[in-house]
Short mmCIF file of C-alpha atoms in Angstrom, two decimals:
data_model
loop_
_atom_site.label_atom_id
_atom_site.label_comp_id
_atom_site.label_asym_id
_atom_site.label_seq_id
_atom_site.Cartn_x
_atom_site.Cartn_y
_atom_site.Cartn_z
CA MET A 28 16.38 -51.43 -73.72
CA ALA A 29 20.16 -51.50 -73.12
CA ARG A 30 20.06 -55.09 -72.38
CA VAL A 31 18.24 -55.69 -75.88
CA LYS A 32 20.90 -53.42 -77.64
CA SER A 33 23.76 -55.38 -76.11
CA PHE A 34 21.87 -58.73 -77.10
CA TRP A 35 22.01 -57.57 -80.88
CA LYS A 36 25.58 -56.10 -80.54
CA ASP A 37 26.79 -59.45 -79.14
CA SER A 38 25.04 -61.31 -81.78
CA ALA A 39 26.52 -59.22 -84.64
CA VAL A 40 30.05 -59.67 -83.35
CA THR A 41 29.46 -63.19 -83.07
CA LEU A 42 27.90 -63.64 -86.59
CA ALA A 43 30.61 -61.64 -88.28
CA VAL A 44 33.48 -63.43 -86.63
CA SER A 45 31.74 -66.96 -87.07
CA GLY A 46 30.61 -66.12 -90.70
CA VAL A 47 33.92 -65.29 -92.20
CA THR A 48 35.90 -68.14 -90.59
CA THR A 49 33.02 -70.45 -91.72
CA LEU A 50 33.81 -69.39 -95.19
CA ASN A 51 37.21 -70.84 -94.83
CA MET A 52 35.75 -74.36 -94.42
CA TYR A 53 33.17 -73.60 -97.00
CA LEU A 54 35.94 -73.48 -99.35
CA SER A 55 37.39 -76.72 -98.26
CA GLY A 56 34.23 -78.37 -98.68
CA ALA A 57 33.46 -77.10 -102.16
CA LEU A 58 36.72 -77.77 -103.59
CA THR A 59 36.49 -81.43 -102.16
CA ILE A 60 33.47 -82.12 -104.20
CA ALA A 61 33.59 -79.64 -107.15
CA ILE A 62 37.32 -80.18 -108.30
CA PRO A 63 36.88 -82.82 -110.84
CA THR A 64 34.20 -80.53 -112.42
CA ILE A 65 36.67 -77.45 -112.16
CA GLY A 66 39.46 -79.60 -113.41
CA ARG A 67 37.59 -80.68 -116.60
CA ASP A 68 36.48 -77.12 -117.38
CA LEU A 69 39.86 -75.58 -116.84
CA GLY A 70 41.76 -78.46 -118.67
CA MET A 71 43.52 -79.76 -115.49
CA SER A 72 45.58 -82.79 -115.72
CA GLN A 73 44.95 -85.58 -113.06
CA ALA A 74 48.21 -84.55 -111.32
CA GLU A 75 46.97 -80.78 -111.17
CA MET A 76 43.66 -81.52 -109.53
CA GLN A 77 45.11 -82.01 -106.10
CA TRP A 78 47.02 -78.69 -106.37
CA PRO A 79 44.19 -76.13 -105.49
CA LEU A 80 43.68 -77.66 -101.96
CA THR A 81 47.40 -78.29 -101.59
CA VAL A 82 48.35 -74.76 -102.35
CA TYR A 83 45.54 -73.51 -100.15
CA SER A 84 46.70 -75.51 -97.11
CA LEU A 85 50.19 -74.44 -97.93
CA SER A 86 49.61 -70.74 -97.87
CA TYR A 87 47.03 -70.96 -94.94
CA GLY A 88 48.90 -73.27 -92.66
CA CYS A 89 52.49 -71.59 -93.05
CA LEU A 90 51.19 -67.94 -92.50
CA LEU A 91 49.18 -68.55 -89.24
CA LEU A 92 51.92 -67.68 -86.60
CA PHE A 93 52.74 -64.57 -88.81
CA PHE A 94 49.45 -63.24 -88.87
CA GLY A 95 48.72 -64.01 -85.34
CA ARG A 96 51.48 -61.77 -84.13
CA VAL A 97 50.73 -59.15 -86.74
CA GLY A 98 47.20 -59.20 -85.33
CA ASP A 99 48.38 -58.66 -81.82
CA ILE A 100 50.54 -55.60 -82.91
CA ILE A 101 48.00 -53.83 -85.21
CA GLY A 102 45.07 -55.07 -83.39
CA PRO A 103 42.62 -58.03 -84.31
CA ARG A 104 39.85 -55.76 -85.72
CA LEU A 105 42.14 -54.43 -88.51
CA MET A 106 43.88 -57.72 -89.18
CA PHE A 107 40.43 -59.42 -89.48
CA LEU A 108 39.18 -56.95 -91.77
CA LEU A 109 42.11 -56.79 -94.03
CA GLY A 110 42.25 -60.51 -94.22
CA SER A 111 38.57 -60.73 -94.94
CA ALA A 112 38.88 -58.22 -97.76
CA TRP A 113 41.90 -59.99 -99.29
CA PHE A 114 39.84 -63.19 -99.12
CA GLY A 115 36.75 -61.87 -100.57
CA ALA A 116 38.67 -60.18 -103.36
CA TRP A 117 40.57 -63.50 -104.56
CA SER A 118 37.34 -65.27 -104.20
CA LEU A 119 35.94 -63.04 -106.81
CA ALA A 120 38.98 -63.43 -108.88
CA ALA A 121 38.78 -67.34 -108.74
CA ALA A 122 35.52 -67.04 -110.27
CA PHE A 123 36.72 -65.43 -113.30
CA ALA A 124 39.84 -67.62 -113.63
CA PRO A 125 40.53 -68.53 -117.42
CA SER A 126 42.90 -71.28 -116.94
CA SER A 127 44.14 -73.95 -114.54
CA SER A 128 47.53 -72.20 -113.42
CA ILE A 129 45.79 -68.81 -112.73
CA PHE A 130 43.01 -70.66 -110.75
CA ILE A 131 45.55 -72.43 -108.62
CA VAL A 132 47.30 -69.14 -107.91
CA PHE A 133 44.16 -67.48 -107.03
CA ILE A 134 43.18 -70.06 -104.33
CA ALA A 135 46.86 -69.75 -103.09
CA MET A 136 46.06 -66.23 -102.60
CA LYS A 137 42.80 -66.89 -100.68
CA GLY A 138 44.71 -69.07 -98.20
CA ILE A 139 46.74 -65.83 -97.16
CA GLY A 140 43.43 -64.06 -96.21
CA ALA A 141 42.32 -67.09 -94.20
CA ALA A 142 45.64 -67.19 -92.46
CA ALA A 143 44.95 -63.58 -91.51
CA ASN A 144 41.44 -63.68 -90.28
CA THR A 145 41.46 -66.95 -88.50
CA PRO A 146 43.75 -66.02 -85.55
CA ALA A 147 42.33 -62.64 -85.29
CA ALA A 148 39.04 -64.16 -84.52
CA LEU A 149 40.18 -65.31 -81.07
CA GLY A 150 41.54 -61.89 -80.36
CA ILE A 151 38.31 -60.28 -81.20
CA VAL A 152 36.20 -62.68 -79.09
CA VAL A 153 38.61 -62.24 -76.06
CA GLU A 154 38.85 -58.59 -76.64
CA TYR A 155 35.02 -57.87 -76.70
CA PHE A 156 33.58 -60.52 -74.44
CA PRO A 157 34.40 -60.62 -70.88
CA PRO A 158 35.44 -63.77 -69.11
CA GLY A 159 32.56 -66.09 -68.29
CA ALA A 160 29.46 -67.16 -70.01
CA ASP A 161 29.29 -64.61 -72.96
CA ARG A 162 32.82 -65.73 -73.95
CA ASN A 163 32.22 -69.29 -73.52
CA ARG A 164 29.11 -69.02 -75.73
CA ALA A 165 30.82 -67.10 -78.48
CA LEU A 166 33.60 -69.75 -78.68
CA GLY A 167 30.97 -72.46 -78.79
CA ILE A 168 29.17 -70.67 -81.68
CA LEU A 169 32.60 -70.02 -83.33
CA GLY A 170 33.35 -73.71 -83.24
CA ALA A 171 29.70 -74.60 -84.32
CA PHE A 172 29.97 -72.83 -87.42
CA GLN A 173 32.95 -74.70 -88.83
CA PRO A 174 31.00 -77.71 -89.65
CA ILE A 175 28.22 -75.78 -90.90
CA GLY A 176 30.57 -74.11 -93.59
CA TRP A 177 32.15 -77.41 -94.39
CA ILE A 178 28.77 -79.24 -95.17
CA ILE A 179 27.30 -76.12 -97.03
CA GLY A 180 30.57 -76.11 -99.14
CA LEU A 181 29.95 -80.05 -99.82
CA VAL A 182 26.28 -79.58 -100.74
CA LEU A 183 26.49 -76.18 -102.74
CA GLY A 184 29.78 -77.55 -104.46
CA GLY A 185 28.14 -80.52 -105.52
CA ALA A 186 24.87 -78.95 -106.61
CA LEU A 187 26.23 -75.95 -108.48
CA ALA A 188 29.16 -77.76 -110.21
CA GLY A 189 26.71 -79.66 -112.08
CA SER A 190 24.11 -77.22 -112.63
CA SER A 191 23.75 -74.56 -115.21
CA ALA A 192 25.09 -71.86 -112.62
CA THR A 193 28.50 -73.68 -113.02
CA TRP A 194 31.30 -74.16 -110.46
CA ARG A 195 32.13 -70.39 -110.68
CA SER A 196 28.84 -69.49 -108.65
CA ILE A 197 30.70 -71.25 -105.75
CA PHE A 198 33.10 -68.41 -105.64
CA TYR A 199 30.41 -65.63 -106.42
CA ILE A 200 28.51 -66.74 -103.28
CA GLN A 201 31.68 -66.90 -101.14
CA ALA A 202 32.73 -63.27 -102.33
CA GLY A 203 29.19 -61.96 -101.62
CA LEU A 204 29.22 -63.49 -98.18
CA THR A 205 32.68 -62.30 -97.22
CA LEU A 206 31.64 -58.69 -98.16
CA LEU A 207 28.48 -59.04 -95.96
CA PHE A 208 30.16 -60.37 -92.90
CA GLY A 209 33.12 -58.03 -93.22
CA LEU A 210 30.84 -54.90 -93.47
CA LEU A 211 29.04 -56.54 -90.53
CA GLY A 212 32.29 -56.53 -88.57
CA ALA A 213 33.39 -53.17 -89.71
CA PHE A 214 30.27 -51.53 -88.04
CA CYS A 215 30.03 -53.73 -84.83
CA PHE A 216 33.65 -54.25 -83.86
CA SER A 217 34.98 -51.95 -81.26
CA THR A 218 37.51 -49.21 -82.70
CA GLN A 219 38.91 -48.89 -79.26
CA ARG A 220 41.91 -50.95 -78.18
CA LYS A 221 43.53 -50.92 -74.73
CA SER A 222 47.21 -50.18 -74.63
CA GLU A 223 47.59 -53.29 -72.39
CA THR A 224 46.24 -55.58 -74.87
CA ARG A 225 48.70 -54.40 -77.72
CA TYR A 226 51.88 -56.49 -78.38
CA SER A 227 54.39 -53.47 -78.00
CA LYS A 228 57.84 -55.02 -78.91
CA GLY A 229 57.41 -55.12 -82.53
CA LEU A 230 57.60 -58.11 -85.32
CA ASP A 231 60.15 -60.69 -85.02
CA TRP A 232 61.01 -60.84 -88.70
CA GLY A 233 63.57 -63.43 -88.45
CA GLY A 234 61.19 -65.74 -86.67
CA ALA A 235 58.46 -64.97 -89.07
CA ILE A 236 60.49 -65.95 -92.15
CA LEU A 237 61.94 -69.36 -90.48
CA SER A 238 58.68 -70.35 -89.31
CA THR A 239 56.84 -69.52 -92.46
CA ILE A 240 59.58 -71.46 -94.54
CA GLY A 241 59.60 -74.23 -92.02
CA LEU A 242 55.83 -74.71 -91.83
CA GLY A 243 55.42 -74.18 -95.53
CA LEU A 244 57.90 -77.12 -96.45
CA LEU A 245 56.25 -79.47 -93.85
CA THR A 246 52.88 -78.80 -95.16
CA TYR A 247 54.25 -79.19 -98.76
CA SER A 248 56.00 -82.54 -97.99
CA LEU A 249 53.02 -83.93 -96.11
CA ALA A 250 50.46 -82.90 -98.91
CA ASP A 251 52.64 -83.90 -101.83
CA SER A 252 53.20 -87.44 -100.27
CA THR A 253 49.24 -88.19 -100.64
CA SER A 254 49.34 -87.24 -104.28
CA THR A 255 52.52 -88.85 -105.83
CA PRO A 256 52.23 -92.41 -107.06
CA LEU A 257 55.55 -93.53 -104.97
CA GLY A 258 54.42 -91.54 -101.86
CA TRP A 259 57.33 -91.23 -99.55
CA GLY A 260 59.48 -93.25 -102.07
CA THR A 261 59.54 -90.20 -104.05
CA PRO A 262 63.16 -88.53 -103.23
CA ARG A 263 61.88 -84.95 -102.99
CA ILE A 264 59.40 -85.79 -100.30
CA PRO A 265 61.45 -86.97 -97.54
CA ALA A 266 64.27 -84.46 -98.53
CA THR A 267 61.62 -81.51 -97.96
CA PHE A 268 60.35 -83.12 -94.90
CA VAL A 269 63.73 -83.15 -93.31
CA ALA A 270 64.60 -79.80 -94.54
CA SER A 271 61.39 -78.59 -92.71
CA ILE A 272 62.56 -80.17 -89.48
CA VAL A 273 65.91 -78.35 -89.70
CA VAL A 274 64.21 -74.85 -90.47
CA LEU A 275 61.70 -75.45 -87.48
CA ALA A 276 64.65 -76.55 -85.24
CA ALA A 277 66.41 -73.34 -86.33
CA PHE A 278 63.37 -71.34 -85.65
CA LEU A 279 62.96 -72.72 -81.91
CA TYR A 280 66.72 -72.13 -81.29
CA TYR A 281 66.34 -68.39 -82.72
CA GLU A 282 63.29 -67.87 -80.66
CA HIS A 283 65.01 -69.09 -77.48
CA THR A 284 67.89 -66.75 -78.00
CA ARG A 285 65.75 -63.87 -78.72
CA GLU A 286 63.67 -64.43 -75.53
CA LYS A 287 66.52 -64.54 -73.39
CA LYS A 288 67.58 -60.98 -74.54
CA ASN A 289 63.97 -59.93 -73.88
CA VAL A 290 63.20 -58.60 -77.34
CA ALA A 291 60.39 -59.25 -79.79
CA VAL A 292 59.63 -62.98 -80.45
CA LEU A 293 57.00 -64.66 -82.78
CA MET A 294 56.17 -67.60 -80.25
CA PRO A 295 57.68 -67.16 -76.65
CA LEU A 296 59.04 -70.78 -75.75
CA SER A 297 58.73 -69.93 -71.89
CA ILE A 298 54.82 -70.66 -72.27
CA TRP A 299 55.90 -74.22 -72.72
CA ARG A 300 57.65 -74.51 -69.26
CA ILE A 301 54.66 -73.03 -67.24
CA PRO A 302 53.01 -76.17 -65.29
CA LYS A 303 49.58 -74.57 -65.26
CA ALA A 304 49.61 -73.91 -69.02
CA ARG A 305 50.12 -77.70 -69.94
CA MET A 306 51.09 -76.58 -73.31
CA GLY A 307 52.85 -79.77 -74.33
CA PRO A 308 49.89 -82.12 -73.38
CA LEU A 309 47.27 -79.62 -74.84
CA MET A 310 48.92 -79.41 -78.29
CA ALA A 311 49.40 -83.08 -78.22
CA VAL A 312 45.77 -83.68 -77.71
CA VAL A 313 44.93 -81.05 -80.40
CA PHE A 314 47.37 -82.55 -82.86
CA PHE A 315 46.33 -86.07 -82.49
CA GLY A 316 42.54 -85.37 -81.80
CA TRP A 317 42.16 -83.49 -85.07
CA TRP A 318 44.42 -86.09 -87.01
CA SER A 319 41.54 -88.67 -86.12
CA PHE A 320 38.57 -86.21 -86.44
CA ASN A 321 39.49 -84.55 -89.82
CA THR A 322 41.17 -87.54 -91.52
CA LEU A 323 38.36 -89.85 -90.74
CA MET A 324 35.83 -87.70 -92.63
CA TYR A 325 38.28 -87.85 -95.58
CA TRP A 326 38.03 -91.39 -95.61
CA PHE A 327 34.14 -91.43 -95.12
CA THR A 328 34.12 -89.36 -98.47
CA LEU A 329 36.30 -91.91 -100.37
CA PHE A 330 34.16 -94.77 -98.84
CA PHE A 331 30.98 -93.26 -99.98
CA GLN A 332 32.21 -92.51 -103.50
CA GLU A 333 34.54 -95.23 -104.25
CA VAL A 334 33.23 -98.17 -102.56
CA GLN A 335 29.38 -97.38 -102.21
CA MET A 336 29.68 -95.34 -105.73
CA LEU A 337 27.50 -92.52 -104.33
CA SER A 338 27.19 -89.14 -106.16
CA PRO A 339 28.99 -86.18 -104.66
CA LEU A 340 25.50 -84.73 -103.43
CA GLU A 341 24.45 -88.05 -102.03
CA THR A 342 27.65 -88.14 -100.14
CA ALA A 343 27.22 -84.69 -98.77
CA VAL A 344 23.83 -85.60 -97.53
CA ARG A 345 25.24 -88.36 -95.52
CA PHE A 346 27.45 -85.97 -93.67
CA CYS A 347 24.49 -83.84 -92.52
CA PRO A 348 24.23 -86.01 -89.12
CA LEU A 349 27.85 -85.16 -88.25
CA VAL A 350 27.09 -81.44 -88.99
CA ILE A 351 24.11 -81.32 -86.74
CA SER A 352 25.70 -83.19 -83.94
CA GLY A 353 28.76 -81.05 -84.30
CA ILE A 354 26.62 -77.91 -83.94
CA ILE A 355 24.93 -79.11 -80.69
CA VAL A 356 28.19 -80.56 -79.26
CA ASN A 357 29.74 -77.10 -79.69
CA LEU A 358 27.04 -75.23 -78.23
CA VAL A 359 26.67 -77.51 -75.34
CA GLY A 360 30.57 -77.39 -74.66
CA GLY A 361 30.26 -73.60 -74.78
CA MET A 362 27.46 -73.69 -72.14
CA VAL A 363 28.76 -76.33 -69.68
CA MET A 364 32.49 -75.49 -69.62
CA SER A 365 31.96 -72.94 -66.83
CA HIS A 366 30.62 -75.89 -64.58
CA VAL A 367 32.62 -79.03 -65.61
CA ARG A 368 36.17 -79.50 -65.49
CA GLY A 369 38.04 -79.22 -68.84
CA GLU A 370 39.83 -82.49 -68.72
CA ILE A 371 36.44 -84.30 -68.24
CA LEU A 372 34.97 -82.54 -71.21
CA MET A 373 38.00 -83.17 -73.38
CA PHE A 374 38.10 -86.83 -72.24
CA VAL A 375 34.44 -87.36 -73.26
CA GLY A 376 34.62 -85.41 -76.48
CA PHE A 377 37.81 -87.35 -77.76
CA MET A 378 36.37 -90.72 -76.71
CA GLY A 379 34.18 -90.19 -79.60
CA ASN A 380 37.23 -89.86 -81.82
CA VAL A 381 38.28 -93.25 -80.60
CA ILE A 382 34.93 -94.97 -81.16
CA ALA A 383 34.10 -93.55 -84.41
CA PRO A 384 37.24 -94.79 -86.54
CA LEU A 385 36.96 -98.07 -84.74
CA LEU A 386 33.28 -98.54 -85.99
CA PHE A 387 34.76 -97.39 -89.64
CA ALA A 388 37.57 -99.98 -89.40
CA LEU A 389 34.82 -102.64 -88.49
CA ILE A 390 31.93 -101.34 -90.95
CA ASP A 391 29.90 -103.75 -93.00
CA VAL A 392 30.07 -102.50 -96.57
CA LYS A 393 26.59 -104.01 -97.31
CA ALA A 394 24.99 -102.83 -94.13
CA SER A 395 22.35 -99.88 -94.02
CA TYR A 396 23.78 -96.49 -93.60
CA TRP A 397 22.01 -96.21 -90.22
CA THR A 398 23.73 -99.43 -88.87
CA MET A 399 27.37 -98.21 -88.39
CA ALA A 400 28.16 -95.31 -90.62
CA PHE A 401 25.54 -93.07 -89.09
CA ILE A 402 26.63 -93.82 -85.56
CA SER A 403 30.32 -93.46 -86.66
CA LEU A 404 29.75 -90.05 -87.93
CA ILE A 405 27.62 -88.90 -85.04
CA VAL A 406 30.30 -89.69 -82.55
CA ASN A 407 33.14 -88.35 -84.74
CA ALA A 408 31.79 -84.92 -83.66
CA GLY A 409 33.18 -85.45 -80.24
CA ALA A 410 36.26 -83.28 -81.11
CA ASP A 411 33.81 -80.34 -81.36
CA LEU A 412 33.06 -80.73 -77.53
CA ALA A 413 36.75 -80.18 -76.82
CA TYR A 414 37.01 -77.17 -79.31
CA PRO A 415 36.12 -74.42 -77.03
CA VAL A 416 37.44 -75.94 -74.08
CA ALA A 417 40.98 -76.40 -75.73
CA LEU A 418 40.81 -72.86 -77.28
CA LEU A 419 39.86 -71.05 -74.22
CA HIS A 420 42.40 -72.91 -72.17
CA LEU A 421 45.13 -71.78 -74.81
CA SER A 422 43.70 -68.34 -74.49
CA ASN A 423 43.85 -68.17 -70.75
CA SER A 424 47.64 -69.39 -70.90
CA PHE A 425 48.60 -66.56 -73.24
CA ASP A 426 48.92 -62.93 -72.09
CA GLN A 427 46.18 -60.22 -73.25
CA ASP A 428 48.61 -58.83 -76.12
CA SER A 429 49.07 -62.26 -77.52
CA GLN A 430 45.66 -63.58 -78.12
CA SER A 431 45.67 -63.61 -81.88
CA LEU A 432 48.98 -65.43 -81.49
CA ALA A 433 47.27 -68.16 -79.32
CA GLY A 434 44.50 -68.51 -82.15
CA GLY A 435 47.21 -68.95 -84.94
CA LEU A 436 48.91 -71.69 -82.63
CA PHE A 437 45.74 -73.53 -82.12
CA ASN A 438 45.04 -73.74 -85.86
CA VAL A 439 48.66 -74.73 -86.60
CA GLY A 440 48.09 -77.79 -84.23
CA THR A 441 44.81 -78.65 -86.00
CA ARG A 442 46.22 -78.29 -89.62
CA MET A 443 49.63 -80.08 -88.87
CA GLY A 444 47.71 -83.05 -87.34
CA THR A 445 45.22 -83.15 -90.20
CA ALA A 446 48.19 -82.98 -92.76
CA LEU A 447 50.32 -85.81 -91.01
CA GLY A 448 47.13 -87.84 -90.51
CA LEU A 449 46.16 -87.71 -94.09
CA ALA A 450 50.08 -88.55 -95.01
CA ILE A 451 50.50 -91.30 -92.85
CA SER A 452 47.08 -92.94 -93.28
CA SER A 453 47.20 -92.41 -97.12
CA SER A 454 50.54 -94.11 -97.28
CA ILE A 455 49.10 -97.16 -95.00
CA ALA A 456 45.97 -97.44 -97.24
CA THR A 457 47.98 -97.35 -100.45
CA ALA A 458 50.32 -100.07 -99.27
CA VAL A 459 47.41 -102.27 -97.96
CA THR A 460 45.33 -101.79 -101.17
CA LYS A 461 48.20 -102.66 -103.32
CA LYS A 462 48.85 -105.80 -101.17
CA HIS A 463 45.28 -106.84 -101.82
CA SER A 464 45.07 -106.03 -105.41
CA SER A 465 44.55 -109.42 -107.35
CA SER A 466 42.09 -111.21 -109.04
CA GLN A 467 40.78 -112.87 -105.93
CA TYR A 468 39.36 -109.14 -104.97
CA SER A 469 37.27 -106.71 -106.71
CA ALA A 470 38.29 -103.13 -107.10
CA ALA A 471 35.94 -102.02 -104.11
CA GLU A 472 37.11 -104.94 -101.96
CA SER A 473 40.82 -104.05 -102.51
CA LEU A 474 40.11 -100.37 -101.73
CA MET A 475 38.26 -101.44 -98.66
CA PHE A 476 41.26 -103.18 -97.28
CA GLY A 477 43.30 -100.02 -97.47
CA PHE A 478 40.33 -97.92 -95.98
CA ARG A 479 39.86 -100.21 -93.00
CA ALA A 480 43.88 -99.76 -92.25
CA ALA A 481 43.52 -96.06 -92.42
CA GLY A 482 40.38 -96.29 -89.97
CA TRP A 483 42.92 -98.12 -87.46
CA ALA A 484 45.42 -95.35 -87.99
CA CYS A 485 42.73 -92.94 -87.00
CA PHE A 486 41.83 -95.01 -84.04
CA ALA A 487 45.40 -95.11 -82.86
CA ALA A 488 45.58 -91.31 -82.91
CA GLY A 489 42.37 -90.94 -81.07
CA VAL A 490 43.76 -93.19 -78.38
CA ILE A 491 47.12 -91.16 -78.14
CA SER A 492 44.93 -87.94 -77.68
CA VAL A 493 42.98 -89.55 -74.99
CA ILE A 494 46.34 -90.77 -73.19
CA PHE A 495 47.57 -87.23 -73.34
CA ILE A 496 44.37 -85.99 -71.66
CA VAL A 497 44.53 -88.52 -68.90
CA GLY A 498 48.32 -88.17 -68.33
CA GLY A 499 48.77 -84.67 -69.14
CA LEU A 500 45.86 -82.52 -68.49
CA ARG A 501 44.52 -83.94 -65.10
CA GLY A 502 43.89 -81.06 -62.86
CA MET A 503 43.07 -78.54 -65.75
CA GLY A 504 40.15 -77.49 -63.81
CA ILE A 505 37.22 -75.32 -64.83
CA VAL A 506 38.44 -73.19 -67.81
CA GLY A 507 35.36 -71.34 -68.79
CA HIS A 508 35.36 -68.72 -65.92
CA ARG A 509 37.90 -66.17 -64.72
CA ASP A 510 37.41 -63.22 -62.49
CA GLU A 511 37.67 -59.95 -64.50
CA SER A 512 40.64 -58.94 -62.21
CA ASN A 513 42.61 -61.78 -63.79
CA SER A 514 42.18 -60.61 -67.17
CA SER A 515 44.50 -57.97 -67.17
CA LYS A 516 48.07 -57.11 -66.10
CA SER A 517 47.56 -55.13 -62.93
CA ASP A 518 51.16 -56.12 -61.93
CA PRO A 519 53.36 -56.46 -64.94
CA GLU A 520 55.91 -58.56 -63.16
CA LYS A 521 53.46 -61.03 -61.47
CA GLY A 522 53.57 -64.28 -63.28
CA LYS A 523 55.60 -63.01 -65.94
CA SER A 524 57.68 -65.37 -67.85
CA GLY A 525 59.30 -63.81 -71.11
CA ASP A 526 56.51 -62.38 -73.04
CA ILE A 527 53.88 -64.46 -71.51
CA GLU A 528 51.86 -64.18 -68.40
CA MET A 529 50.16 -67.11 -66.92
CA LEU A 530 46.69 -65.95 -65.89
CA PRO A 531 45.40 -67.98 -62.98
CA HIS A 532 42.38 -70.25 -63.14
CA ARG A 533 39.39 -70.31 -61.06
CA PRO A 534 39.90 -72.43 -57.89
CA THR A 535 38.17 -75.83 -58.19
CA ALA A 536 36.80 -77.85 -55.34
#
């Protein structure tokens, strides 16, 4: 009976965490498809239509580190529930938005909630599930739910936006599900928190302000570069980009000086110097891997709609194989990473993100969907095999009182990789398309020249991620298992470096 009760409790915790974070992806998918309909209904100009997704990415991306550290201070349970309540409240508000400007503000508010509950999800999983198979499985399911949310958003967004239920029902559904998963979490998450798993030095307000401003400026410059006619030729974009680099450099220097004084820091820089953590290569793999993975899905969306002239719903259906393969790969990764070396799993996974853009760059526009597009979408799910491995290795590298921060840092890597990937590939595609815009080519043919160039850019990013795996993650070992004795700080001085304790990995043959 105890085992049955434990199974249902484990399932409820996993469903609550995965369900709420999935709704973040649901919003991205729904907005991608439904924004033209929303724009017409609210009277948005063509220039305004890119702002809902832009402000969501802006508020979400720039606050991940801040809320990650706050979650370590007040506890991931409280952070997760507060973030989910905020997210659900603004979801309901968005359904009643009377104008475009108010709708954009409400979407920005939703991004704050997503930034709060996403990093806390890793903290909850690590706190609730012991090291080993249960934790691996939970992380695999957490990753598997991401593509589910995105495709549900695409399908429902396309179906509801054009129905009598209107686009507002997208947000009614989101608010209701957020309430459901939030209540489930409130009842099943443990209310007890061990003192050694709480970050006790307080909040680094200076680091929080600098990181938020720096990441916000960086996200804005990258997003804005894809929507303005002149791209990087628009003066404000390079100016904002350079300003973001200056502010982020100041953030790093500020964190370095505070860590030397052994006071509260937002992101301990000492973790980057611990050999076993391999933070530099790991974050490079995450950055370039998700650049290839997420950016290619964007170009496939444009390919289906602007070249093959498919409807939003027809486009969403064509992404279903990607979602199914992503679910399978995530679950398999969660099950086998306690038996297979992490660098091998990541190499196999990201090779898919080398092959997928290569097929897209060479795709025959007139060929059947099943000939090349289907195969490319299937293998593009390779990043999902690396998701639980990379996330767990990052978790193992951080001390027990910094697990939400680890989740925030991982998501910053994926978000910034996607943003830079979209910015660079969009600039390349626009330039190549413009070069081939003449009476010699049709509009679709001119676009396809640019799309292929974007595919080659994604291919290059995938190759770079594999190079970092081979050159920087060799010897990572099996990351899906750790002895229980290693999961707490039995000796506060052993292995310490600043605020981080490098937890030893299981020896491998």
